[in-house]
Amino acid sequence: MEYNEIWQNFLEKIKMKVKPVLFQTWFKDTKLIKLNDSYAFVEVPLDVHKKHLKENYSELIEETFMEVTGEIFKFEYVTEEENEVEVKVAENNTAIFDSGLDSKYTFDNFISGESNKFAKAIGLAVAEKPGSMYNPLFIYGNSGLGKTHLMHAIGNYISANSNKKVLYVTSEKFVDDFLNIYRKGENSNFNAVEKFKNKYRNIDVLMIDDIQYLEIASKTQQEFFNTFNELHTKNKQIIISSDRSPDDLKKLEERLRTRFNWGLTIDILPPDFELRMAILDKKVEAQGISNIVPTEVKEYIASNCTTDIRKLEGALTRVFAYATIMNGSEITIELAVEALKDYIGKAVIAKNKIEQVIQLVANNYNITVDDIKSKKRLKKIAVPRQIAMYICRFHLKESLPKIGSEFGGKDHTTVMHAVNKIKDELKKDNNLEIEISKIINQIK
């Protein structure tokens, strides 16, 4: 359709949605002058129309225009005098704007479990209604737990389902852009300030990753405070991530920490065993090699890389690389242990409830923890050891290699034998089932 025809259809619809006096005042004398991939440029009679339409009718205009065109557009308003200049400037700004988003991070490939499902749910709620709830959204947790993935997923969802302008940056980038103002000469300083403000304040969603690095930039904290206030006042969505909670960012100004707590603060916890396995399953599935990576290899990796998703994925990559170097050797538990012996180390084995189970079983059968972890084969020690291994496998759902490691360095086949033996005994001995239930009930 021609611009005039499109706009006439638009005005007919608007006329039915607003009072006659409002239509006559704000819409009747407007006209569509240009469309590009993202923007609709509308000529208005006076400057006051530009301000009023933006502040009071943005959503109505965008929704109604989408009804006519079937597409989402952002709107720029110009007076007749500004027409040529403003259209050119707006088009240039659209062409050079970089959201900073990485399209590969979405909600679809954000694998969730008990440790992060709340964070994902909140992230999706914010993405569906940015600026209207949980503002600011403050996400914190240790490195490698998926904070950045979640931020990009939120931003990509908003960009795909609205015409809102989203900007993702790291705090280092924010600091660098701010310091760039002072690197300019005196003559260009004003332009640098305007460029900075246009980038960080003329947007709908601002996402700042790793805000903790702002602690070392005291001057920049003032500018971020001003940017935060202006965006928040306009109900623009702010999303922040950190490796610590707002209250633990002691070197940030108190007024900033206070504002971070205005909305919702959520933490992402280290992934539990099931989530770690799900992540590994997804990774091998994506590479089409599920059939060549045994479950016990994934369990070994998941049991030893417990606090960092990047390290978890890195371990799997290392096993692939090692198998390739070894002339395409079959991936086995032995190969995985060899490949990761320097990568994992003893220090990364996570604290878990295995030690508690061992202690409870030892107490129940009047033996010591050292007895259970020893190589002694006396029946009064071997049976409790097997029971402890069974509980760790089926109640705690720990992997065979992890259990073996915690039981004094036993081989995973030894653990498997012990578990199967207790399974067989349970079919014949109801008292054993009661005994094991009592121990399980003591686990805290």
XYZ file of C-alpha atoms in Angstrom:
444
model
C 0.000 0.000 0.000
C 1.005 3.662 -0.484
C 1.902 5.624 2.647
C -1.277 7.721 2.413
C -3.473 4.639 2.160
C -1.712 2.966 5.102
C -2.080 6.072 7.253
C -5.720 6.601 6.353
C -6.477 3.033 7.417
C -4.535 3.683 10.616
C -6.419 6.926 11.351
C -9.769 5.220 10.798
C -8.890 2.649 13.443
C -7.496 5.244 15.870
C -10.636 7.332 15.455
C -12.642 4.468 16.924
C -10.309 4.097 19.915
C -10.031 7.682 21.219
C -12.467 10.484 21.975
C -13.326 12.805 19.041
C -11.683 15.842 20.637
C -8.456 13.902 21.197
C -8.465 12.625 17.635
C -8.986 16.149 16.238
C -6.221 17.565 18.447
C -3.478 14.949 18.187
C -4.058 12.718 15.160
C -6.104 14.419 12.411
C -3.258 16.495 10.931
C -0.543 13.856 11.021
C 0.791 11.930 8.050
C 3.084 8.994 7.385
C 6.106 10.113 5.385
C 8.445 7.116 5.383
C 8.842 3.474 6.410
C 12.003 1.405 6.672
C 12.689 -2.017 8.190
C 12.254 -0.793 11.767
C 10.866 2.747 11.846
C 7.772 4.640 10.793
C 8.363 8.385 10.339
C 5.346 10.590 10.982
C 5.021 14.291 10.278
C 3.174 16.321 12.940
C 2.087 19.985 13.059
C 4.033 21.138 16.154
C 6.765 20.104 18.586
C 4.139 19.586 21.291
C 2.618 16.788 19.175
C 5.946 14.921 19.133
C 6.205 14.962 22.897
C 2.552 14.218 23.599
C 2.219 11.338 21.152
C 5.381 9.669 22.453
C 4.509 10.020 26.112
C 0.791 9.225 25.987
C -0.049 7.167 22.914
C 3.030 5.068 22.058
C 1.528 1.661 22.784
C -1.819 2.485 21.184
C -0.123 3.789 18.033
C 2.213 0.815 17.724
C -0.554 -1.749 18.301
C -2.960 -0.083 15.869
C -0.291 0.326 13.203
C 0.537 -3.382 13.534
C -3.161 -4.159 12.930
C -2.875 -2.323 9.606
C 0.559 -3.491 8.441
C 0.986 -6.806 10.271
C 4.465 -5.682 11.333
C 6.042 -4.020 14.383
C 7.503 -0.541 13.903
C 9.086 2.048 16.173
C 7.884 5.612 15.648
C 9.762 8.861 15.062
C 7.882 12.195 14.864
C 9.066 15.252 12.958
C 7.660 18.641 12.105
C 7.537 19.715 8.472
C 10.676 21.830 8.917
C 12.583 18.965 10.476
C 11.394 16.420 7.956
C 14.469 15.817 5.821
C 17.091 16.232 8.549
C 15.310 14.176 11.203
C 14.548 11.251 8.914
C 18.176 11.033 7.852
C 19.444 11.154 11.456
C 16.947 8.563 12.664
C 17.851 6.200 9.828
C 21.550 6.548 10.578
C 20.991 5.875 14.278
C 18.973 2.775 13.448
C 21.676 1.473 11.145
C 24.530 1.797 13.666
C 22.707 0.708 16.820
C 24.170 -2.484 18.239
C 22.113 -4.186 20.935
C 25.076 -6.268 22.075
C 22.832 -9.350 22.211
C 24.059 -12.798 21.210
C 21.246 -14.551 19.335
C 22.449 -18.043 20.280
C 21.306 -17.572 23.897
C 17.558 -18.143 24.259
C 15.060 -19.477 26.792
C 14.710 -22.606 24.655
C 18.337 -23.641 25.185
C 18.564 -22.435 28.794
C 18.478 -25.804 30.566
C 16.765 -25.508 33.928
C 16.668 -27.571 37.099
C 15.990 -27.041 40.792
C 18.881 -24.586 41.127
C 17.798 -22.140 38.421
C 14.153 -22.765 37.476
C 12.942 -19.818 39.574
C 15.456 -17.494 37.899
C 14.302 -18.686 34.462
C 10.632 -18.185 35.343
C 11.253 -14.658 36.596
C 13.388 -13.872 33.544
C 10.564 -14.931 31.241
C 8.031 -12.867 33.218
C 10.223 -9.778 32.817
C 10.740 -10.499 29.108
C 6.978 -10.681 28.561
C 6.276 -7.357 30.325
C 9.484 -5.318 30.505
C 9.322 -2.267 32.756
C 6.060 -3.239 34.394
C 7.257 -5.712 37.022
C 10.454 -6.633 38.873
C 12.299 -3.452 37.942
C 15.208 -3.550 38.393
C 15.857 -7.273 38.108
C 19.113 -8.138 39.885
C 20.585 -11.579 39.115
C 23.553 -12.843 41.088
C 25.590 -16.007 41.459
C 29.073 -17.384 40.949
C 30.775 -17.266 37.575
C 29.715 -19.889 35.055
C 26.189 -20.540 36.323
C 24.264 -19.036 33.392
C 23.616 -15.407 34.407
C 24.817 -14.043 31.075
C 22.841 -16.671 29.140
C 19.688 -15.680 31.015
C 20.240 -11.961 30.340
C 20.699 -12.538 26.612
C 17.631 -14.801 26.581
C 15.549 -12.014 28.130
C 16.887 -9.456 25.665
C 16.400 -11.695 22.634
C 12.828 -12.495 23.674
C 11.973 -8.793 24.057
C 13.556 -7.929 20.703
C 11.719 -10.739 18.925
C 8.310 -9.962 20.413
C 8.224 -6.169 20.544
C 9.757 -3.073 19.004
C 11.529 -2.117 22.213
C 15.146 -1.023 22.014
C 17.365 -3.358 24.071
C 20.993 -2.734 25.026
C 23.277 -5.324 26.647
C 26.727 -4.275 27.843
C 29.262 -5.368 30.411
C 30.097 -2.941 33.195
C 33.596 -2.632 31.703
C 32.040 -1.395 28.452
C 29.903 1.111 30.361
C 33.011 2.420 32.148
C 34.987 2.590 28.897
C 32.205 4.495 27.106
C 31.999 6.935 30.007
C 35.769 7.499 30.144
C 35.748 8.036 26.389
C 34.072 11.375 27.073
C 37.230 12.591 28.783
C 39.504 11.221 26.091
C 37.940 13.595 23.568
C 39.309 17.048 22.973
C 37.569 20.063 24.438
C 35.762 20.841 21.182
C 34.235 17.377 20.814
C 33.479 16.797 24.497
C 29.878 17.986 24.183
C 29.222 15.614 21.290
C 30.735 12.727 23.272
C 28.415 13.430 26.199
C 25.387 13.523 23.918
C 26.451 10.310 22.211
C 26.852 8.572 25.585
C 23.469 9.745 26.852
C 21.750 8.788 23.611
C 23.204 5.269 23.786
C 22.314 4.564 27.412
C 19.168 6.604 27.975
C 17.331 6.524 24.666
C 16.469 2.834 25.096
C 13.714 0.677 26.568
C 15.794 -2.033 28.247
C 19.276 -1.688 29.739
C 21.197 -4.793 30.773
C 24.502 -4.411 32.625
C 26.519 -7.595 33.173
C 29.025 -8.052 36.030
C 28.139 -4.836 37.849
C 30.705 -5.684 40.547
C 33.443 -4.195 38.344
C 31.847 -0.807 38.859
C 33.234 -0.902 42.409
C 36.645 0.252 41.174
C 35.246 3.145 39.130
C 33.886 5.711 41.590
C 33.298 8.491 39.032
C 31.388 6.143 36.783
C 29.124 5.162 39.668
C 27.722 8.697 39.647
C 26.909 8.478 35.929
C 25.351 5.050 36.328
C 23.263 6.425 39.190
C 21.976 9.205 36.902
C 21.311 6.765 34.049
C 19.511 4.363 36.383
C 17.294 7.131 37.764
C 16.295 8.452 34.354
C 15.434 5.025 32.952
C 13.605 3.895 36.085
C 11.561 7.101 36.194
C 10.416 6.391 32.631
C 9.530 2.766 33.519
C 12.295 1.422 31.322
C 13.445 -2.065 32.293
C 16.827 -2.411 34.014
C 18.512 -5.808 34.411
C 21.750 -6.206 36.323
C 23.986 -9.177 37.071
C 26.737 -9.665 39.622
C 28.761 -12.362 41.326
C 27.425 -11.087 44.657
C 24.157 -9.849 46.111
C 23.581 -6.053 46.230
C 24.248 -5.988 49.984
C 27.656 -7.610 49.461
C 28.842 -4.993 46.947
C 30.353 -2.949 49.766
C 32.415 -0.656 47.524
C 29.400 0.531 45.568
C 27.689 3.663 46.816
C 24.895 3.007 49.310
C 22.336 4.786 47.120
C 23.108 2.401 44.236
C 22.817 -0.696 46.423
C 19.518 0.628 47.731
C 18.182 1.051 44.210
C 19.286 -2.444 43.216
C 16.969 -3.732 45.938
C 13.958 -1.747 44.666
C 12.863 -4.528 42.340
C 13.571 -8.237 42.653
C 16.865 -9.907 43.565
C 17.324 -13.547 42.536
C 20.284 -15.856 42.931
C 21.338 -18.703 40.646
C 22.720 -21.637 42.607
C 25.276 -24.205 41.410
C 23.577 -26.922 39.338
C 22.594 -30.132 41.110
C 23.593 -33.526 39.746
C 20.437 -33.957 37.615
C 20.898 -30.563 35.970
C 24.580 -31.219 35.309
C 23.646 -34.481 33.613
C 20.932 -32.721 31.579
C 23.468 -30.132 30.388
C 25.914 -32.848 29.321
C 23.135 -34.807 27.597
C 22.117 -31.698 25.667
C 25.691 -30.994 24.625
C 26.406 -34.482 23.283
C 22.976 -34.560 21.642
C 23.686 -31.265 19.869
C 26.895 -32.732 18.482
C 25.140 -35.927 17.394
C 27.401 -38.191 19.460
C 25.056 -39.411 22.210
C 25.715 -43.027 21.212
C 29.487 -42.844 21.786
C 29.532 -41.215 25.215
C 28.628 -43.754 27.926
C 26.421 -42.672 30.811
C 29.148 -43.487 33.322
C 31.492 -41.014 31.601
C 28.901 -38.248 31.864
C 28.267 -39.220 35.476
C 31.988 -39.016 36.237
C 32.189 -35.516 34.752
C 28.953 -34.391 36.426
C 30.169 -35.681 39.792
C 33.459 -33.830 39.686
C 32.592 -30.543 37.944
C 29.941 -29.313 40.332
C 30.143 -25.554 40.656
C 30.707 -24.172 37.171
C 28.810 -24.983 33.952
C 31.709 -23.748 31.832
C 34.074 -26.173 33.576
C 31.504 -28.938 33.144
C 31.301 -28.368 29.382
C 35.064 -27.859 29.217
C 35.621 -31.276 30.786
C 33.482 -32.936 28.132
C 35.354 -31.107 25.374
C 38.651 -32.223 26.919
C 37.537 -35.870 26.853
C 36.581 -35.532 23.152
C 39.960 -33.955 22.367
C 41.856 -36.641 24.292
C 40.022 -39.431 22.458
C 40.871 -37.772 19.128
C 44.549 -37.392 20.021
C 44.622 -41.063 21.016
C 43.824 -42.026 17.415
C 40.069 -41.889 17.857
C 40.006 -44.170 20.883
C 36.666 -45.296 22.246
C 35.390 -43.013 25.005
C 35.392 -45.054 28.204
C 35.421 -44.247 31.915
C 39.130 -45.132 32.009
C 39.880 -42.723 29.159
C 37.828 -39.971 30.847
C 39.670 -40.395 34.156
C 43.016 -40.201 32.366
C 41.965 -37.194 30.264
C 40.727 -35.237 33.259
C 43.265 -36.169 35.920
C 44.970 -32.759 35.740
C 41.812 -30.836 34.865
C 39.631 -31.965 37.747
C 41.940 -32.682 40.654
C 40.766 -33.705 44.094
C 39.817 -30.176 45.149
C 36.799 -29.892 42.878
C 34.930 -32.881 44.261
C 31.908 -31.209 45.768
C 30.827 -31.380 49.372
C 27.756 -33.569 49.502
C 25.702 -35.778 51.740
C 27.734 -38.916 51.076
C 29.856 -38.304 54.181
C 26.687 -37.921 56.221
C 25.338 -41.240 54.935
C 28.620 -42.975 55.754
C 28.542 -41.566 59.295
C 24.904 -42.567 59.855
C 25.525 -46.120 58.617
C 28.666 -46.405 60.740
C 26.724 -45.292 63.828
C 23.890 -47.681 63.069
C 26.196 -50.710 62.813
C 28.686 -49.700 65.533
C 31.657 -49.415 63.212
C 33.806 -46.438 62.210
C 33.844 -44.269 59.099
C 37.389 -45.484 58.480
C 36.101 -49.079 58.544
C 33.585 -48.304 55.778
C 36.214 -46.550 53.656
C 38.776 -49.296 54.231
C 39.393 -52.418 52.151
C 38.341 -54.733 54.991
C 36.064 -57.542 53.795
C 34.680 -58.695 57.139
C 30.923 -59.195 56.862
C 30.194 -56.784 59.736
C 31.939 -54.066 57.669
C 31.239 -55.138 54.080
C 27.442 -55.234 54.447
C 27.136 -51.741 56.018
C 29.488 -50.450 53.298
C 27.220 -51.937 50.646
C 24.135 -50.417 52.313
C 25.794 -46.999 52.425
C 26.695 -47.253 48.741
C 23.125 -48.305 47.900
C 21.653 -45.273 49.737
C 24.079 -42.919 47.993
C 23.165 -44.329 44.615
C 19.380 -44.537 44.903
C 18.477 -41.918 47.479
C 21.140 -39.257 46.825
C 21.287 -40.229 43.124
C 25.065 -39.846 43.046
C 27.121 -41.389 40.256
C 29.097 -44.608 40.622
C 32.498 -42.915 40.184
C 31.607 -40.213 42.733
C 30.519 -42.793 45.315
C 33.643 -44.846 44.711
C 35.816 -41.779 45.207
C 34.137 -40.905 48.519
C 34.369 -44.488 49.801
C 38.145 -44.531 49.873
C 38.828 -44.626 46.134
C 36.803 -47.713 45.220
C 36.386 -48.650 41.555
C 32.962 -47.883 40.047
C 32.459 -51.590 39.331
C 32.853 -52.308 43.046
C 30.131 -49.794 43.783
C 27.882 -51.298 41.129
C 28.344 -54.770 42.605
C 27.498 -53.501 46.115
C 24.381 -51.681 44.920
C 23.110 -54.709 42.985
C 23.748 -56.986 45.969
C 21.598 -54.808 48.261
C 18.880 -54.585 45.590
C 18.727 -58.379 45.514
C 18.695 -58.596 49.317
C 15.797 -56.143 49.558
C 13.627 -58.479 47.496
C 14.051 -61.164 50.166
C 14.439 -59.217 53.426
C 11.709 -56.803 54.571
C 13.654 -55.970 57.733
C 16.532 -54.681 55.634
C 14.150 -52.303 53.849
C 12.972 -50.955 57.239
C 16.574 -50.530 58.408
C 17.546 -48.595 55.289
C 14.426 -46.400 55.546
C 15.367 -45.448 59.113
C 18.838 -44.346 57.972
C 17.404 -42.380 55.045
C 15.001 -40.575 57.364
C 17.955 -39.323 59.419
C 19.581 -37.606 56.423
C 19.261 -33.841 56.772
